[in-house]
Short mmCIF file of C-alpha atoms in Angstrom, two decimals:
data_model
loop_
_atom_site.label_atom_id
_atom_site.label_comp_id
_atom_site.label_asym_id
_atom_site.label_seq_id
_atom_site.Cartn_x
_atom_site.Cartn_y
_atom_site.Cartn_z
CA MET A 1 14.27 -7.82 71.26
CA ARG A 2 11.66 -8.98 68.78
CA SER A 3 10.91 -6.88 65.69
CA ARG A 4 7.50 -5.39 65.39
CA SER A 5 5.17 -7.49 63.27
CA TYR A 6 2.75 -5.81 60.87
CA GLY A 7 -0.51 -7.28 59.77
CA PRO A 8 -1.86 -7.40 56.22
CA ASP A 9 -2.46 -4.24 54.14
CA LEU A 10 -5.95 -3.07 55.12
CA THR A 11 -6.24 -0.37 52.42
CA PRO A 12 -9.66 -0.73 50.72
CA PRO A 13 -9.35 -2.17 47.20
CA TRP A 14 -11.07 0.86 45.63
CA LYS A 15 -8.32 3.13 46.99
CA LYS A 16 -5.50 1.08 45.53
CA GLN A 17 -4.07 2.00 42.15
CA ASN A 18 -3.09 -0.78 39.83
CA PRO A 19 0.40 -0.29 38.42
CA ALA A 20 0.30 1.21 34.95
CA PRO A 21 2.30 -0.42 32.16
CA GLU A 22 5.65 1.20 31.44
CA VAL A 23 5.99 2.38 27.84
CA PRO A 24 9.33 3.53 26.40
CA VAL A 25 8.91 7.03 25.02
CA GLU A 26 9.30 7.46 21.24
CA THR A 27 9.45 10.47 18.94
CA ASP A 28 6.05 11.29 17.37
CA MET A 29 4.19 9.12 19.91
CA VAL A 30 0.90 10.92 20.66
CA VAL A 31 -0.07 11.00 24.33
CA GLU A 32 -2.27 13.02 26.69
CA GLU A 33 -1.04 14.35 30.02
CA VAL A 34 -3.61 13.20 32.60
CA THR A 35 -3.62 16.29 34.84
CA THR A 36 -3.93 19.04 32.23
CA GLY A 37 -5.45 17.12 29.31
CA PHE A 38 -2.75 18.52 27.02
CA CYS A 39 -2.45 16.21 24.02
CA GLY A 40 0.47 16.19 21.63
CA ALA A 41 3.23 14.32 19.88
CA VAL A 42 6.50 13.63 21.64
CA VAL A 43 9.26 15.83 20.20
CA ARG A 44 11.99 15.09 22.76
CA TRP A 45 12.76 13.81 26.23
CA GLU A 46 15.63 14.52 28.55
CA LYS A 47 17.10 13.92 31.98
CA THR A 48 16.94 16.89 34.35
CA ALA A 49 17.90 17.54 37.97
CA GLU A 50 14.22 17.08 38.93
CA GLY A 51 13.91 13.85 36.95
CA PRO A 52 13.12 12.85 33.35
CA THR A 53 10.84 15.10 31.34
CA VAL A 54 9.07 14.84 28.01
CA THR A 55 8.17 17.66 25.61
CA LEU A 56 4.85 17.42 23.75
CA GLU A 57 3.75 19.46 20.72
CA ASP A 58 0.05 19.84 19.94
CA ARG A 59 -1.56 20.31 16.54
CA PHE A 60 -1.18 24.08 16.86
CA ARG A 61 2.61 23.55 17.28
CA LYS A 62 2.48 24.68 20.91
CA GLN A 63 4.99 22.85 23.10
CA ARG A 64 4.85 21.99 26.80
CA VAL A 65 7.23 20.09 29.06
CA PHE A 66 5.93 17.53 31.56
CA PRO A 67 7.64 15.33 34.16
CA MET A 68 7.52 11.62 33.32
CA THR A 69 5.64 10.69 36.49
CA PRO A 70 4.07 7.27 37.13
CA ARG A 71 0.58 6.98 35.61
CA GLY A 72 1.10 10.43 34.14
CA PHE A 73 -0.13 9.95 30.57
CA LEU A 74 -2.84 8.41 28.42
CA LEU A 75 -1.77 6.40 25.39
CA GLU A 76 -4.65 5.36 23.11
CA GLY A 77 -7.00 6.02 26.03
CA LYS A 78 -5.10 3.90 28.57
CA VAL A 79 -3.10 5.15 31.55
CA VAL A 80 0.62 4.47 31.15
CA THR A 81 3.92 5.40 32.72
CA LEU A 82 6.34 6.81 30.20
CA VAL A 83 9.95 5.75 30.71
CA ARG A 84 13.15 6.54 28.92
CA PRO A 85 13.99 3.97 26.26
CA SER A 86 16.79 1.55 26.97
CA VAL A 87 20.12 2.41 25.40
CA THR A 88 20.19 0.17 22.37
CA ALA A 89 21.00 0.57 18.73
CA PRO A 90 18.45 2.87 17.10
CA ARG A 91 15.65 0.94 15.46
CA PRO A 92 14.98 1.96 11.87
CA PRO A 93 11.42 3.10 11.15
CA SER A 94 9.10 0.36 9.98
CA ARG A 95 7.25 2.71 7.64
CA THR A 96 8.23 5.54 5.36
CA ALA A 97 6.45 8.90 5.50
CA SER A 98 4.16 7.66 2.71
CA GLY A 99 3.10 4.65 4.80
CA SER A 100 5.08 2.13 2.72
CA VAL A 101 7.11 -0.63 4.38
CA ALA A 102 10.61 0.74 4.97
CA VAL A 103 13.60 -1.09 3.51
CA PRO A 104 16.50 -0.56 5.98
CA GLY A 105 19.83 -0.03 4.30
CA ALA A 106 18.37 0.13 0.81
CA ARG A 107 20.41 2.12 -1.69
CA ALA A 108 18.93 4.56 -4.12
CA ARG A 109 18.30 2.93 -7.46
CA VAL A 110 19.88 4.26 -10.63
CA ALA A 111 17.41 6.75 -12.06
CA ARG A 112 14.85 5.38 -14.48
CA ALA A 113 14.28 6.92 -17.87
CA GLY A 114 10.73 7.69 -16.74
CA ARG A 115 9.99 10.89 -14.84
CA ILE A 116 7.34 12.57 -12.78
CA TYR A 117 6.73 16.27 -13.36
CA VAL A 118 4.89 18.49 -10.90
CA GLU A 119 3.73 22.03 -11.47
CA GLY A 120 5.97 23.98 -9.11
CA ARG A 121 8.73 23.92 -6.53
CA HIS A 122 6.34 23.67 -3.60
CA ASP A 123 4.70 20.61 -5.18
CA ALA A 124 8.13 19.02 -5.63
CA GLU A 125 9.14 19.71 -2.02
CA LEU A 126 5.89 18.23 -0.71
CA VAL A 127 6.28 15.09 -2.82
CA GLU A 128 9.85 14.73 -1.59
CA ARG A 129 8.78 15.17 2.04
CA VAL A 130 6.28 12.30 1.90
CA TRP A 131 7.40 10.02 -0.95
CA GLY A 132 11.14 10.75 -1.11
CA ASP A 133 12.26 7.40 0.33
CA ASP A 134 9.98 5.46 -2.01
CA LEU A 135 11.06 7.41 -5.07
CA ARG A 136 14.76 6.85 -4.39
CA ILE A 137 14.25 3.09 -4.05
CA GLU A 138 12.26 3.03 -7.29
CA GLY A 139 14.73 5.29 -9.09
CA VAL A 140 12.10 7.89 -9.99
CA VAL A 141 13.21 11.49 -10.45
CA VAL A 142 10.74 14.32 -9.79
CA GLU A 143 11.13 17.59 -11.70
CA TYR A 144 8.93 20.65 -11.76
CA LEU A 145 7.47 22.81 -14.48
CA GLU A 146 7.55 26.59 -14.47
CA GLY A 147 3.91 26.48 -15.51
CA VAL A 148 1.49 24.08 -17.12
CA ASP A 149 1.66 26.11 -20.37
CA ASP A 150 5.11 24.59 -20.95
CA LEU A 151 3.85 21.01 -20.72
CA PRO A 152 3.30 20.29 -24.46
CA ALA A 153 6.86 21.37 -25.29
CA ILE A 154 8.27 19.33 -22.40
CA VAL A 155 6.40 16.21 -23.52
CA ASP A 156 7.66 16.64 -27.09
CA GLY A 157 11.23 17.06 -25.88
CA PHE A 158 11.02 14.13 -23.48
CA ALA A 159 9.78 11.74 -26.22
CA PRO A 160 8.01 9.30 -23.87
CA GLY A 161 7.85 5.61 -24.73
CA PRO A 162 7.11 2.23 -23.09
CA ASP A 163 10.50 2.28 -21.31
CA ALA A 164 10.38 5.99 -20.49
CA ARG A 165 6.94 6.89 -19.22
CA LEU A 166 6.04 10.38 -18.14
CA GLY A 167 3.70 11.19 -15.26
CA VAL A 168 2.47 14.72 -14.57
CA LEU A 169 0.74 16.18 -11.50
CA VAL A 170 -1.22 19.36 -12.21
CA ASP A 171 -2.80 21.84 -9.80
CA HIS A 172 -6.48 22.78 -10.15
CA LEU A 173 -7.28 20.08 -12.71
CA VAL A 174 -11.03 20.57 -13.02
CA PRO A 175 -13.34 20.15 -16.05
CA GLY A 176 -13.32 23.09 -18.44
CA SER A 177 -10.14 24.65 -17.10
CA LYS A 178 -7.06 25.56 -19.12
CA GLU A 179 -5.21 22.83 -17.25
CA SER A 180 -7.71 20.18 -18.32
CA ARG A 181 -7.43 21.20 -21.98
CA ILE A 182 -3.64 20.97 -21.92
CA ALA A 183 -3.80 17.63 -20.10
CA ALA A 184 -6.08 16.19 -22.78
CA GLU A 185 -3.69 17.42 -25.49
CA VAL A 186 -0.64 15.56 -24.15
CA THR A 187 -2.16 12.44 -22.58
CA GLY A 188 -1.32 9.17 -24.34
CA ASP A 189 -0.29 5.56 -23.75
CA ASP A 190 3.01 6.63 -22.19
CA VAL A 191 1.92 9.95 -20.68
CA LEU A 192 -0.41 10.16 -17.69
CA VAL A 193 -1.62 13.54 -16.46
CA VAL A 194 -3.50 13.58 -13.18
CA GLY A 195 -4.36 16.41 -10.85
CA HIS A 196 -6.09 17.63 -7.75
CA PRO A 197 -8.90 20.19 -7.50
CA TYR A 198 -7.03 22.64 -5.26
CA ILE A 199 -5.97 26.08 -6.51
CA ASP A 200 -2.52 25.39 -5.09
CA VAL A 201 -0.84 22.42 -3.44
CA TRP A 202 -0.94 24.35 -0.13
CA GLU A 203 -4.59 23.34 0.13
CA ALA A 204 -3.65 19.65 -0.11
CA VAL A 205 -2.21 19.88 3.41
CA LYS A 206 -4.88 19.27 6.01
CA PRO A 207 -5.81 22.46 7.89
CA SER A 208 -5.70 20.59 11.20
CA SER A 209 -2.04 19.71 10.57
CA VAL A 210 -1.20 23.36 9.90
CA GLY A 211 -3.16 24.46 12.97
CA ILE A 212 -5.81 26.49 11.16
CA PRO A 213 -9.61 25.99 11.04
CA GLY A 214 -9.63 25.83 7.24
CA TRP A 215 -8.13 27.28 4.10
CA PRO A 216 -9.69 30.71 3.49
CA ALA A 217 -11.54 31.69 0.35
CA VAL A 218 -9.58 34.30 -1.57
CA PRO A 219 -11.52 36.68 -3.87
CA ARG A 220 -10.83 36.31 -7.57
CA GLY A 221 -8.26 38.76 -8.88
CA GLN A 222 -6.04 38.52 -5.81
CA ASP A 223 -2.83 36.55 -5.61
CA TRP A 224 -4.06 33.41 -3.87
CA LYS A 225 -1.05 32.77 -1.64
CA THR A 226 -0.79 36.38 -0.53
CA GLY A 227 -4.53 36.40 0.12
CA VAL A 228 -4.22 33.28 2.27
CA CYS A 229 -1.48 34.88 4.37
CA ARG A 230 -3.57 38.04 4.77
CA ALA A 231 -6.72 36.14 5.75
CA LEU A 232 -4.86 34.01 8.31
CA GLY A 233 -3.06 36.98 9.83
CA TRP A 234 0.34 35.70 8.76
CA PRO A 235 3.10 37.99 7.48
CA GLU A 236 2.63 38.42 3.72
CA ASN A 237 5.75 36.41 2.98
CA THR A 238 4.70 33.42 0.91
CA GLY A 239 8.10 31.75 1.18
CA ALA A 240 8.00 31.80 4.97
CA ALA A 241 4.36 30.71 4.91
CA TRP A 242 5.22 27.70 2.78
CA GLN A 243 8.03 26.67 5.14
CA ARG A 244 5.51 26.83 7.97
CA ILE A 245 3.08 24.64 6.01
CA LEU A 246 5.73 22.17 4.85
CA GLY A 247 7.10 21.90 8.39
CA SER A 248 3.68 20.69 9.58
CA VAL A 249 3.81 17.66 7.26
CA ARG A 250 5.30 14.61 8.93
CA SER A 251 3.66 11.85 6.91
CA TYR A 252 0.89 11.00 4.48
CA LYS A 253 -1.59 11.46 7.33
CA ASP A 254 -1.13 15.22 7.03
CA LEU A 255 -2.29 15.29 3.39
CA GLU A 256 -5.72 15.15 1.82
CA PRO A 257 -6.63 11.76 0.29
CA THR A 258 -7.25 13.43 -3.08
CA LEU A 259 -3.54 14.23 -3.43
CA LEU A 260 -2.37 10.92 -1.97
CA GLY A 261 -4.20 8.88 -4.55
CA ARG A 262 -2.94 10.93 -7.48
CA VAL A 263 0.73 10.72 -6.51
CA GLU A 264 0.51 6.98 -5.86
CA GLU A 265 -1.13 6.59 -9.28
CA LEU A 266 1.78 8.40 -10.96
CA ILE A 267 4.41 6.31 -9.18
CA ASP A 268 2.68 3.12 -10.22
CA PHE A 269 2.42 4.36 -13.81
CA VAL A 270 6.08 5.27 -14.31
CA THR A 271 7.39 2.14 -12.53
CA ALA A 272 5.11 -0.40 -14.25
CA PRO A 273 7.04 -3.07 -16.20
#
């Protein structure tokens, strides 16, 4: 008995789908699900009874789970098929959160005599979040003031010199302000004071990263952070609000360029030969 013979595939070319390239899924990869248009960063993937799935988180921190179906996602505008990565040794990141080239296996350098001071704990935590890897390699310690009024005394006690430079980041450093007068008083060959125009470092985080349309204007006379929470409809708990803001920062891309430039300037100043 002869087997049945089939002729060529007569499906019209315009009805055929070209195979999409397979792309191994990676954390923080930003993709768009083709059916719903939901766009977000990959936060995890897993194997389920129905097949592999991927969880995406959008800029408002909303998460959705999607099956990793063929041709199911757009990556940089192109249709792709997401697949689970092969089981290999984890690849170290090629860039740090600040965008610098990562140095795998690098040990923290012994701390330099030079220091960077920032105005408050939130400033210090934000600098650590983005520049922490770079600062450890360079051996730069970041400390925070309890207020810019203490800066002259701190500079006197630190006794900066060519081998022990001092860099300072100040909030709301605008012409004519108290902060600008104090900065002018302590600035010298071995002391560099720079700042950003924001009332608080909260504002240096891009609103889109936090998932808000913009930072609200708070009337003078009100506590700024409490006023922000009230205007955004958040609980009036500034500590919890800051954790929400800090948690939205994954890299330098989540910060305003005004802050980025000032911190990089300070790092260069205290590490210069």
